[in-house]
PDB file of C-alpha atoms in Angstrom:
ATOM      1  CA  MET A   1     -11.287  10.476 184.752  1.00  0.00           C
ATOM      2  CA  LYS A   2     -12.856   9.735 181.385  1.00  0.00           C
ATOM      3  CA  ASN A   3     -10.627  12.335 179.697  1.00  0.00           C
ATOM      4  CA  LYS A   4      -7.506  10.824 181.300  1.00  0.00           C
ATOM      5  CA  LEU A   5      -8.511   7.372 180.066  1.00  0.00           C
ATOM      6  CA  THR A   6      -9.046   8.719 176.550  1.00  0.00           C
ATOM      7  CA  ILE A   7      -5.603  10.359 176.546  1.00  0.00           C
ATOM      8  CA  LEU A   8      -3.966   7.143 177.779  1.00  0.00           C
ATOM      9  CA  MET A   9      -5.693   5.134 175.050  1.00  0.00           C
ATOM     10  CA  LEU A  10      -4.585   7.666 172.406  1.00  0.00           C
ATOM     11  CA  CYS A  11      -0.971   7.514 173.605  1.00  0.00           C
ATOM     12  CA  ALA A  12      -1.028   3.722 173.552  1.00  0.00           C
ATOM     13  CA  SER A  13      -2.452   3.776 170.030  1.00  0.00           C
ATOM     14  CA  LEU A  14       0.269   6.162 168.828  1.00  0.00           C
ATOM     15  CA  ALA A  15       2.991   4.044 170.428  1.00  0.00           C
ATOM     16  CA  PHE A  16       1.607   0.932 168.725  1.00  0.00           C
ATOM     17  CA  THR A  17       1.507   2.722 165.370  1.00  0.00           C
ATOM     18  CA  VAL A  18       5.121   3.877 165.691  1.00  0.00           C
ATOM     19  CA  SER A  19       6.281   0.383 166.654  1.00  0.00           C
ATOM     20  CA  CYS A  20       4.474  -1.113 163.669  1.00  0.00           C
ATOM     21  CA  LYS A  21       6.296   1.285 161.333  1.00  0.00           C
ATOM     22  CA  LYS A  22       9.737   0.288 162.647  1.00  0.00           C
ATOM     23  CA  ASP A  23      12.135  -0.378 159.781  1.00  0.00           C
ATOM     24  CA  ASN A  24      12.927  -4.091 159.689  1.00  0.00           C
ATOM     25  CA  THR A  25      14.959  -4.013 156.468  1.00  0.00           C
ATOM     26  CA  GLU A  26      18.093  -6.104 156.979  1.00  0.00           C
ATOM     27  CA  ASN A  27      21.630  -5.208 156.008  1.00  0.00           C
ATOM     28  CA  ALA A  28      23.167  -7.281 153.247  1.00  0.00           C
ATOM     29  CA  GLU A  29      25.927  -9.532 154.520  1.00  0.00           C
ATOM     30  CA  THR A  30      29.065  -7.793 153.277  1.00  0.00           C
ATOM     31  CA  THR A  31      32.511  -9.378 152.955  1.00  0.00           C
ATOM     32  CA  ASP A  32      35.639  -9.070 150.840  1.00  0.00           C
ATOM     33  CA  ALA A  33      35.265  -9.710 147.111  1.00  0.00           C
ATOM     34  CA  THR A  34      35.311 -13.340 145.975  1.00  0.00           C
ATOM     35  CA  GLU A  35      35.765 -15.103 142.650  1.00  0.00           C
ATOM     36  CA  ALA A  36      32.889 -14.553 140.237  1.00  0.00           C
ATOM     37  CA  ALA A  37      30.829 -17.491 139.005  1.00  0.00           C
ATOM     38  CA  GLU A  38      31.742 -18.768 135.545  1.00  0.00           C
ATOM     39  CA  ALA A  39      29.327 -19.906 132.868  1.00  0.00           C
ATOM     40  CA  SER A  40      29.713 -23.303 131.234  1.00  0.00           C
ATOM     41  CA  ALA A  41      30.087 -23.679 127.490  1.00  0.00           C
ATOM     42  CA  GLU A  42      26.516 -24.997 127.293  1.00  0.00           C
ATOM     43  CA  ALA A  43      24.981 -22.027 129.094  1.00  0.00           C
ATOM     44  CA  VAL A  44      22.363 -19.907 127.326  1.00  0.00           C
ATOM     45  CA  LYS A  45      22.753 -16.127 127.427  1.00  0.00           C
ATOM     46  CA  TYR A  46      19.905 -13.823 128.431  1.00  0.00           C
ATOM     47  CA  THR A  47      20.486 -10.113 127.763  1.00  0.00           C
ATOM     48  CA  VAL A  48      19.257  -7.513 130.249  1.00  0.00           C
ATOM     49  CA  ASN A  49      16.301  -5.392 129.179  1.00  0.00           C
ATOM     50  CA  THR A  50      17.556  -2.024 130.415  1.00  0.00           C
ATOM     51  CA  THR A  51      14.151  -0.342 130.138  1.00  0.00           C
ATOM     52  CA  GLU A  52      12.610  -2.882 132.532  1.00  0.00           C
ATOM     53  CA  SER A  53      15.514  -3.153 134.980  1.00  0.00           C
ATOM     54  CA  THR A  54      16.104  -0.709 137.837  1.00  0.00           C
ATOM     55  CA  ILE A  55      17.681  -0.361 141.236  1.00  0.00           C
ATOM     56  CA  ASP A  56      15.402   1.494 143.648  1.00  0.00           C
ATOM     57  CA  TRP A  57      17.176   3.364 146.455  1.00  0.00           C
ATOM     58  CA  THR A  58      16.268   5.146 149.667  1.00  0.00           C
ATOM     59  CA  GLY A  59      18.614   7.422 151.615  1.00  0.00           C
ATOM     60  CA  SER A  60      17.678   8.663 155.072  1.00  0.00           C
ATOM     61  CA  LYS A  61      18.627  11.369 157.552  1.00  0.00           C
ATOM     62  CA  PRO A  62      17.104  12.591 160.838  1.00  0.00           C
ATOM     63  CA  THR A  63      14.802  15.054 159.060  1.00  0.00           C
ATOM     64  CA  GLY A  64      13.446  12.614 156.470  1.00  0.00           C
ATOM     65  CA  LYS A  65      14.440  10.547 153.475  1.00  0.00           C
ATOM     66  CA  HIS A  66      14.819  10.662 149.703  1.00  0.00           C
ATOM     67  CA  THR A  67      14.010   7.969 147.158  1.00  0.00           C
ATOM     68  CA  GLY A  68      15.095   7.328 143.606  1.00  0.00           C
ATOM     69  CA  THR A  69      16.258   4.914 140.938  1.00  0.00           C
ATOM     70  CA  ILE A  70      19.416   3.916 139.083  1.00  0.00           C
ATOM     71  CA  ASN A  71      19.425   2.172 135.700  1.00  0.00           C
ATOM     72  CA  LEU A  72      21.533  -0.594 134.236  1.00  0.00           C
ATOM     73  CA  SER A  73      23.350   0.122 130.969  1.00  0.00           C
ATOM     74  CA  GLU A  74      23.978  -3.526 130.067  1.00  0.00           C
ATOM     75  CA  GLY A  75      24.241  -7.022 131.488  1.00  0.00           C
ATOM     76  CA  GLU A  76      23.468 -10.686 131.027  1.00  0.00           C
ATOM     77  CA  PHE A  77      22.601 -13.922 132.806  1.00  0.00           C
ATOM     78  CA  SER A  78      24.020 -17.300 131.802  1.00  0.00           C
ATOM     79  CA  VAL A  79      21.557 -20.157 132.325  1.00  0.00           C
ATOM     80  CA  LYS A  80      21.910 -23.935 132.217  1.00  0.00           C
ATOM     81  CA  ASN A  81      19.203 -26.478 133.081  1.00  0.00           C
ATOM     82  CA  ASP A  82      16.834 -23.706 134.196  1.00  0.00           C
ATOM     83  CA  SER A  83      19.341 -22.374 136.741  1.00  0.00           C
ATOM     84  CA  VAL A  84      21.397 -19.187 136.674  1.00  0.00           C
ATOM     85  CA  GLU A  85      25.093 -20.037 136.482  1.00  0.00           C
ATOM     86  CA  SER A  86      26.473 -16.500 136.317  1.00  0.00           C
ATOM     87  CA  GLY A  87      25.582 -12.899 135.657  1.00  0.00           C
ATOM     88  CA  LYS A  88      27.241  -9.522 135.289  1.00  0.00           C
ATOM     89  CA  PHE A  89      25.578  -6.118 135.148  1.00  0.00           C
ATOM     90  CA  VAL A  90      26.827  -2.582 134.516  1.00  0.00           C
ATOM     91  CA  ILE A  91      25.264   0.194 136.610  1.00  0.00           C
ATOM     92  CA  ASP A  92      24.890   3.575 134.903  1.00  0.00           C
ATOM     93  CA  MET A  93      25.752   6.022 137.690  1.00  0.00           C
ATOM     94  CA  ASN A  94      24.824   8.973 135.449  1.00  0.00           C
ATOM     95  CA  SER A  95      21.233   7.706 135.564  1.00  0.00           C
ATOM     96  CA  ILE A  96      20.785   8.445 139.287  1.00  0.00           C
ATOM     97  CA  THR A  97      17.309   9.952 139.613  1.00  0.00           C
ATOM     98  CA  VAL A  98      15.443  11.401 142.602  1.00  0.00           C
ATOM     99  CA  THR A  99      11.765  10.432 142.625  1.00  0.00           C
ATOM    100  CA  ASP A 100      10.394  12.081 145.774  1.00  0.00           C
ATOM    101  CA  LEU A 101      11.046  15.687 144.685  1.00  0.00           C
ATOM    102  CA  GLU A 102       9.408  17.665 141.910  1.00  0.00           C
ATOM    103  CA  ALA A 103      11.366  19.388 139.141  1.00  0.00           C
ATOM    104  CA  GLY A 104      12.206  22.919 140.240  1.00  0.00           C
ATOM    105  CA  ASN A 105      11.767  22.013 143.904  1.00  0.00           C
ATOM    106  CA  GLY A 106      15.205  20.642 144.780  1.00  0.00           C
ATOM    107  CA  LYS A 107      15.191  17.611 142.482  1.00  0.00           C
ATOM    108  CA  GLU A 108      17.887  18.837 140.110  1.00  0.00           C
ATOM    109  CA  ASP A 109      20.134  20.099 142.920  1.00  0.00           C
ATOM    110  CA  LEU A 110      20.025  16.801 144.806  1.00  0.00           C
ATOM    111  CA  GLU A 111      20.649  14.765 141.658  1.00  0.00           C
ATOM    112  CA  ALA A 112      23.650  16.957 140.831  1.00  0.00           C
ATOM    113  CA  HIS A 113      24.983  16.579 144.381  1.00  0.00           C
ATOM    114  CA  LEU A 114      24.645  12.784 144.309  1.00  0.00           C
ATOM    115  CA  LYS A 115      26.407  12.643 140.936  1.00  0.00           C
ATOM    116  CA  GLY A 116      29.112  15.113 141.963  1.00  0.00           C
ATOM    117  CA  LEU A 117      28.176  17.530 139.188  1.00  0.00           C
ATOM    118  CA  GLY A 118      27.679  20.592 141.361  1.00  0.00           C
ATOM    119  CA  LYS A 119      30.471  22.592 142.949  1.00  0.00           C
ATOM    120  CA  GLU A 120      33.938  21.201 142.277  1.00  0.00           C
ATOM    121  CA  ASP A 121      34.745  20.760 145.973  1.00  0.00           C
ATOM    122  CA  THR A 122      31.648  18.553 146.436  1.00  0.00           C
ATOM    123  CA  ALA A 123      32.390  16.119 143.586  1.00  0.00           C
ATOM    124  CA  ASP A 124      33.459  13.314 145.938  1.00  0.00           C
ATOM    125  CA  HIS A 125      30.648  13.770 148.458  1.00  0.00           C
ATOM    126  CA  PHE A 126      28.768  10.862 146.909  1.00  0.00           C
ATOM    127  CA  PHE A 127      29.389   9.094 143.575  1.00  0.00           C
ATOM    128  CA  ASN A 128      31.480  11.447 141.388  1.00  0.00           C
ATOM    129  CA  VAL A 129      30.134  10.161 138.076  1.00  0.00           C
ATOM    130  CA  LYS A 130      32.729  12.033 136.014  1.00  0.00           C
ATOM    131  CA  LYS A 131      35.454   9.927 137.597  1.00  0.00           C
ATOM    132  CA  TYR A 132      33.374   6.787 138.189  1.00  0.00           C
ATOM    133  CA  PRO A 133      30.647   6.717 135.500  1.00  0.00           C
ATOM    134  CA  THR A 134      29.734   3.078 136.070  1.00  0.00           C
ATOM    135  CA  GLY A 135      29.491   0.478 138.788  1.00  0.00           C
ATOM    136  CA  THR A 136      29.183  -3.285 138.378  1.00  0.00           C
ATOM    137  CA  PHE A 137      27.513  -6.234 140.053  1.00  0.00           C
ATOM    138  CA  GLU A 138      28.800  -9.722 139.257  1.00  0.00           C
ATOM    139  CA  ILE A 139      27.135 -12.838 140.659  1.00  0.00           C
ATOM    140  CA  THR A 140      29.381 -15.131 142.693  1.00  0.00           C
ATOM    141  CA  GLY A 141      26.718 -17.613 143.746  1.00  0.00           C
ATOM    142  CA  ILE A 142      23.025 -18.318 144.297  1.00  0.00           C
ATOM    143  CA  THR A 143      22.142 -20.496 147.279  1.00  0.00           C
ATOM    144  CA  GLN A 144      19.170 -21.583 149.369  1.00  0.00           C
ATOM    145  CA  GLU A 145      19.170 -20.575 153.031  1.00  0.00           C
ATOM    146  CA  ALA A 146      16.289 -21.108 155.454  1.00  0.00           C
ATOM    147  CA  GLY A 147      13.808 -21.394 152.596  1.00  0.00           C
ATOM    148  CA  LYS A 148      15.018 -18.250 150.845  1.00  0.00           C
ATOM    149  CA  THR A 149      17.031 -17.747 147.670  1.00  0.00           C
ATOM    150  CA  MET A 150      20.173 -15.768 148.480  1.00  0.00           C
ATOM    151  CA  VAL A 151      22.078 -13.968 145.743  1.00  0.00           C
ATOM    152  CA  GLU A 152      25.765 -13.277 146.330  1.00  0.00           C
ATOM    153  CA  GLY A 153      27.812 -10.972 144.160  1.00  0.00           C
ATOM    154  CA  ASN A 154      30.669  -8.523 143.916  1.00  0.00           C
ATOM    155  CA  LEU A 155      29.423  -4.925 143.947  1.00  0.00           C
ATOM    156  CA  THR A 156      31.914  -2.373 142.626  1.00  0.00           C
ATOM    157  CA  LEU A 157      31.389   1.344 143.251  1.00  0.00           C
ATOM    158  CA  LYS A 158      34.100   4.024 143.041  1.00  0.00           C
ATOM    159  CA  GLU A 159      36.662   1.310 142.223  1.00  0.00           C
ATOM    160  CA  THR A 160      35.979  -0.467 145.530  1.00  0.00           C
ATOM    161  CA  THR A 161      34.630  -4.021 145.396  1.00  0.00           C
ATOM    162  CA  LYS A 162      32.799  -5.838 148.191  1.00  0.00           C
ATOM    163  CA  ASN A 163      30.779  -9.039 148.134  1.00  0.00           C
ATOM    164  CA  ILE A 164      27.176  -8.680 149.258  1.00  0.00           C
ATOM    165  CA  LYS A 165      24.476 -11.269 149.919  1.00  0.00           C
ATOM    166  CA  PHE A 166      20.747 -10.495 149.807  1.00  0.00           C
ATOM    167  CA  PRO A 167      17.427 -12.385 149.479  1.00  0.00           C
ATOM    168  CA  ALA A 168      15.730 -12.408 146.090  1.00  0.00           C
ATOM    169  CA  THR A 169      13.279 -14.226 143.885  1.00  0.00           C
ATOM    170  CA  VAL A 170      14.964 -15.593 140.760  1.00  0.00           C
ATOM    171  CA  THR A 171      12.709 -16.930 138.001  1.00  0.00           C
ATOM    172  CA  VAL A 172      13.881 -18.675 134.836  1.00  0.00           C
ATOM    173  CA  THR A 173      11.615 -19.426 131.863  1.00  0.00           C
ATOM    174  CA  PRO A 174      12.464 -20.265 128.252  1.00  0.00           C
ATOM    175  CA  GLU A 175      11.806 -16.609 127.382  1.00  0.00           C
ATOM    176  CA  ALA A 176      13.184 -14.613 130.314  1.00  0.00           C
ATOM    177  CA  VAL A 177      15.094 -14.424 133.574  1.00  0.00           C
ATOM    178  CA  THR A 178      13.922 -12.119 136.354  1.00  0.00           C
ATOM    179  CA  LEU A 179      15.692 -11.255 139.590  1.00  0.00           C
ATOM    180  CA  THR A 180      13.687  -9.307 142.147  1.00  0.00           C
ATOM    181  CA  SER A 181      15.310  -8.692 145.501  1.00  0.00           C
ATOM    182  CA  GLU A 182      13.730  -8.000 148.826  1.00  0.00           C
ATOM    183  CA  ASN A 183      14.599  -4.599 150.245  1.00  0.00           C
ATOM    184  CA  PHE A 184      18.056  -4.679 151.807  1.00  0.00           C
ATOM    185  CA  LYS A 185      20.650  -2.195 153.027  1.00  0.00           C
ATOM    186  CA  ILE A 186      24.330  -1.620 152.347  1.00  0.00           C
ATOM    187  CA  ASN A 187      26.748   0.545 154.318  1.00  0.00           C
ATOM    188  CA  ARG A 188      27.831   3.199 151.828  1.00  0.00           C
ATOM    189  CA  THR A 189      31.056   4.000 153.691  1.00  0.00           C
ATOM    190  CA  LEU A 190      32.449   0.578 152.722  1.00  0.00           C
ATOM    191  CA  TRP A 191      32.566   1.976 149.169  1.00  0.00           C
ATOM    192  CA  SER A 192      34.119   5.320 150.267  1.00  0.00           C
ATOM    193  CA  VAL A 193      30.846   7.250 150.085  1.00  0.00           C
ATOM    194  CA  ASN A 194      31.541   9.148 153.292  1.00  0.00           C
ATOM    195  CA  TYR A 195      29.663  12.454 153.062  1.00  0.00           C
ATOM    196  CA  SER A 196      28.056  13.460 156.398  1.00  0.00           C
ATOM    197  CA  SER A 197      28.628  10.019 157.914  1.00  0.00           C
ATOM    198  CA  LYS A 198      28.589  10.132 161.706  1.00  0.00           C
ATOM    199  CA  SER A 199      30.759   7.012 161.779  1.00  0.00           C
ATOM    200  CA  ILE A 200      33.450   8.919 159.851  1.00  0.00           C
ATOM    201  CA  PHE A 201      33.064  12.503 161.083  1.00  0.00           C
ATOM    202  CA  ASP A 202      32.637  13.798 164.640  1.00  0.00           C
ATOM    203  CA  ASN A 203      30.423  16.639 165.880  1.00  0.00           C
ATOM    204  CA  LEU A 204      27.793  16.366 163.147  1.00  0.00           C
ATOM    205  CA  GLY A 205      24.941  16.507 165.637  1.00  0.00           C
ATOM    206  CA  ASP A 206      21.743  15.775 163.726  1.00  0.00           C
ATOM    207  CA  LYS A 207      23.267  17.001 160.441  1.00  0.00           C
ATOM    208  CA  TYR A 208      24.240  13.526 159.297  1.00  0.00           C
ATOM    209  CA  VAL A 209      23.119  11.183 156.534  1.00  0.00           C
ATOM    210  CA  ASP A 210      22.559   7.534 157.472  1.00  0.00           C
ATOM    211  CA  ASP A 211      25.378   5.201 156.472  1.00  0.00           C
ATOM    212  CA  GLU A 212      22.873   2.620 155.253  1.00  0.00           C
ATOM    213  CA  ILE A 213      21.326   2.955 151.803  1.00  0.00           C
ATOM    214  CA  GLU A 214      18.223   0.834 151.217  1.00  0.00           C
ATOM    215  CA  LEU A 215      18.107  -0.928 147.846  1.00  0.00           C
ATOM    216  CA  LYS A 216      15.702  -3.056 145.834  1.00  0.00           C
ATOM    217  CA  VAL A 217      17.029  -4.701 142.676  1.00  0.00           C
ATOM    218  CA  ASN A 218      14.751  -5.477 139.720  1.00  0.00           C
ATOM    219  CA  ILE A 219      16.370  -7.122 136.691  1.00  0.00           C
ATOM    220  CA  LYS A 220      14.718  -8.630 133.627  1.00  0.00           C
ATOM    221  CA  ALA A 221      16.638 -10.318 130.822  1.00  0.00           C
ATOM    222  CA  THR A 222      15.509 -12.033 127.640  1.00  0.00           C
ATOM    223  CA  LYS A 223      17.085 -14.176 124.916  1.00  0.00           C
TER     224      LYS A 223
END
């Protein structure tokens, strides 16, 4: 009887642990592209520090996940009265890096696959950086909703533009502007990144890659 009770307690503990690890990251609200915000003549420009600005990403599949980063190549915020009026940022798709694998242990192969630099017939599986070397994100608005700052902007990847909205902390000082998002997800198929998507292809079984990519945006800009 004691052994049965111990097993039941262990099972309950494992179930609680699994439930606590449930992914609660929300999808970014995604709509058609809208008009970008414009800066006033009085706005002050802050230029992105590309060495301190990154986009962290996580891609998942039934057998696990991979993590990595993407860099910005340029960008700026326009600020007036301590508030961000507008902002546009260029994403360097050639900078896609995998951080969970070691060099010589699949890292280079996965990076090449994501960039479309492997076999010619796999170039469009993901981002095809030869054809689409950059993406962009352009702010369309910053609002307050339920006590959170929500950043809205047009995200362009592979010549497809969608407006996304995600929660972030935006800080403005005389010296710098920082934008740090919460983790959020986007559906990659909305930007024609369709490789191994079970919503696009049938009969994949467990050989699929999740449609949702988890992102965390970190941008720092200075005068």
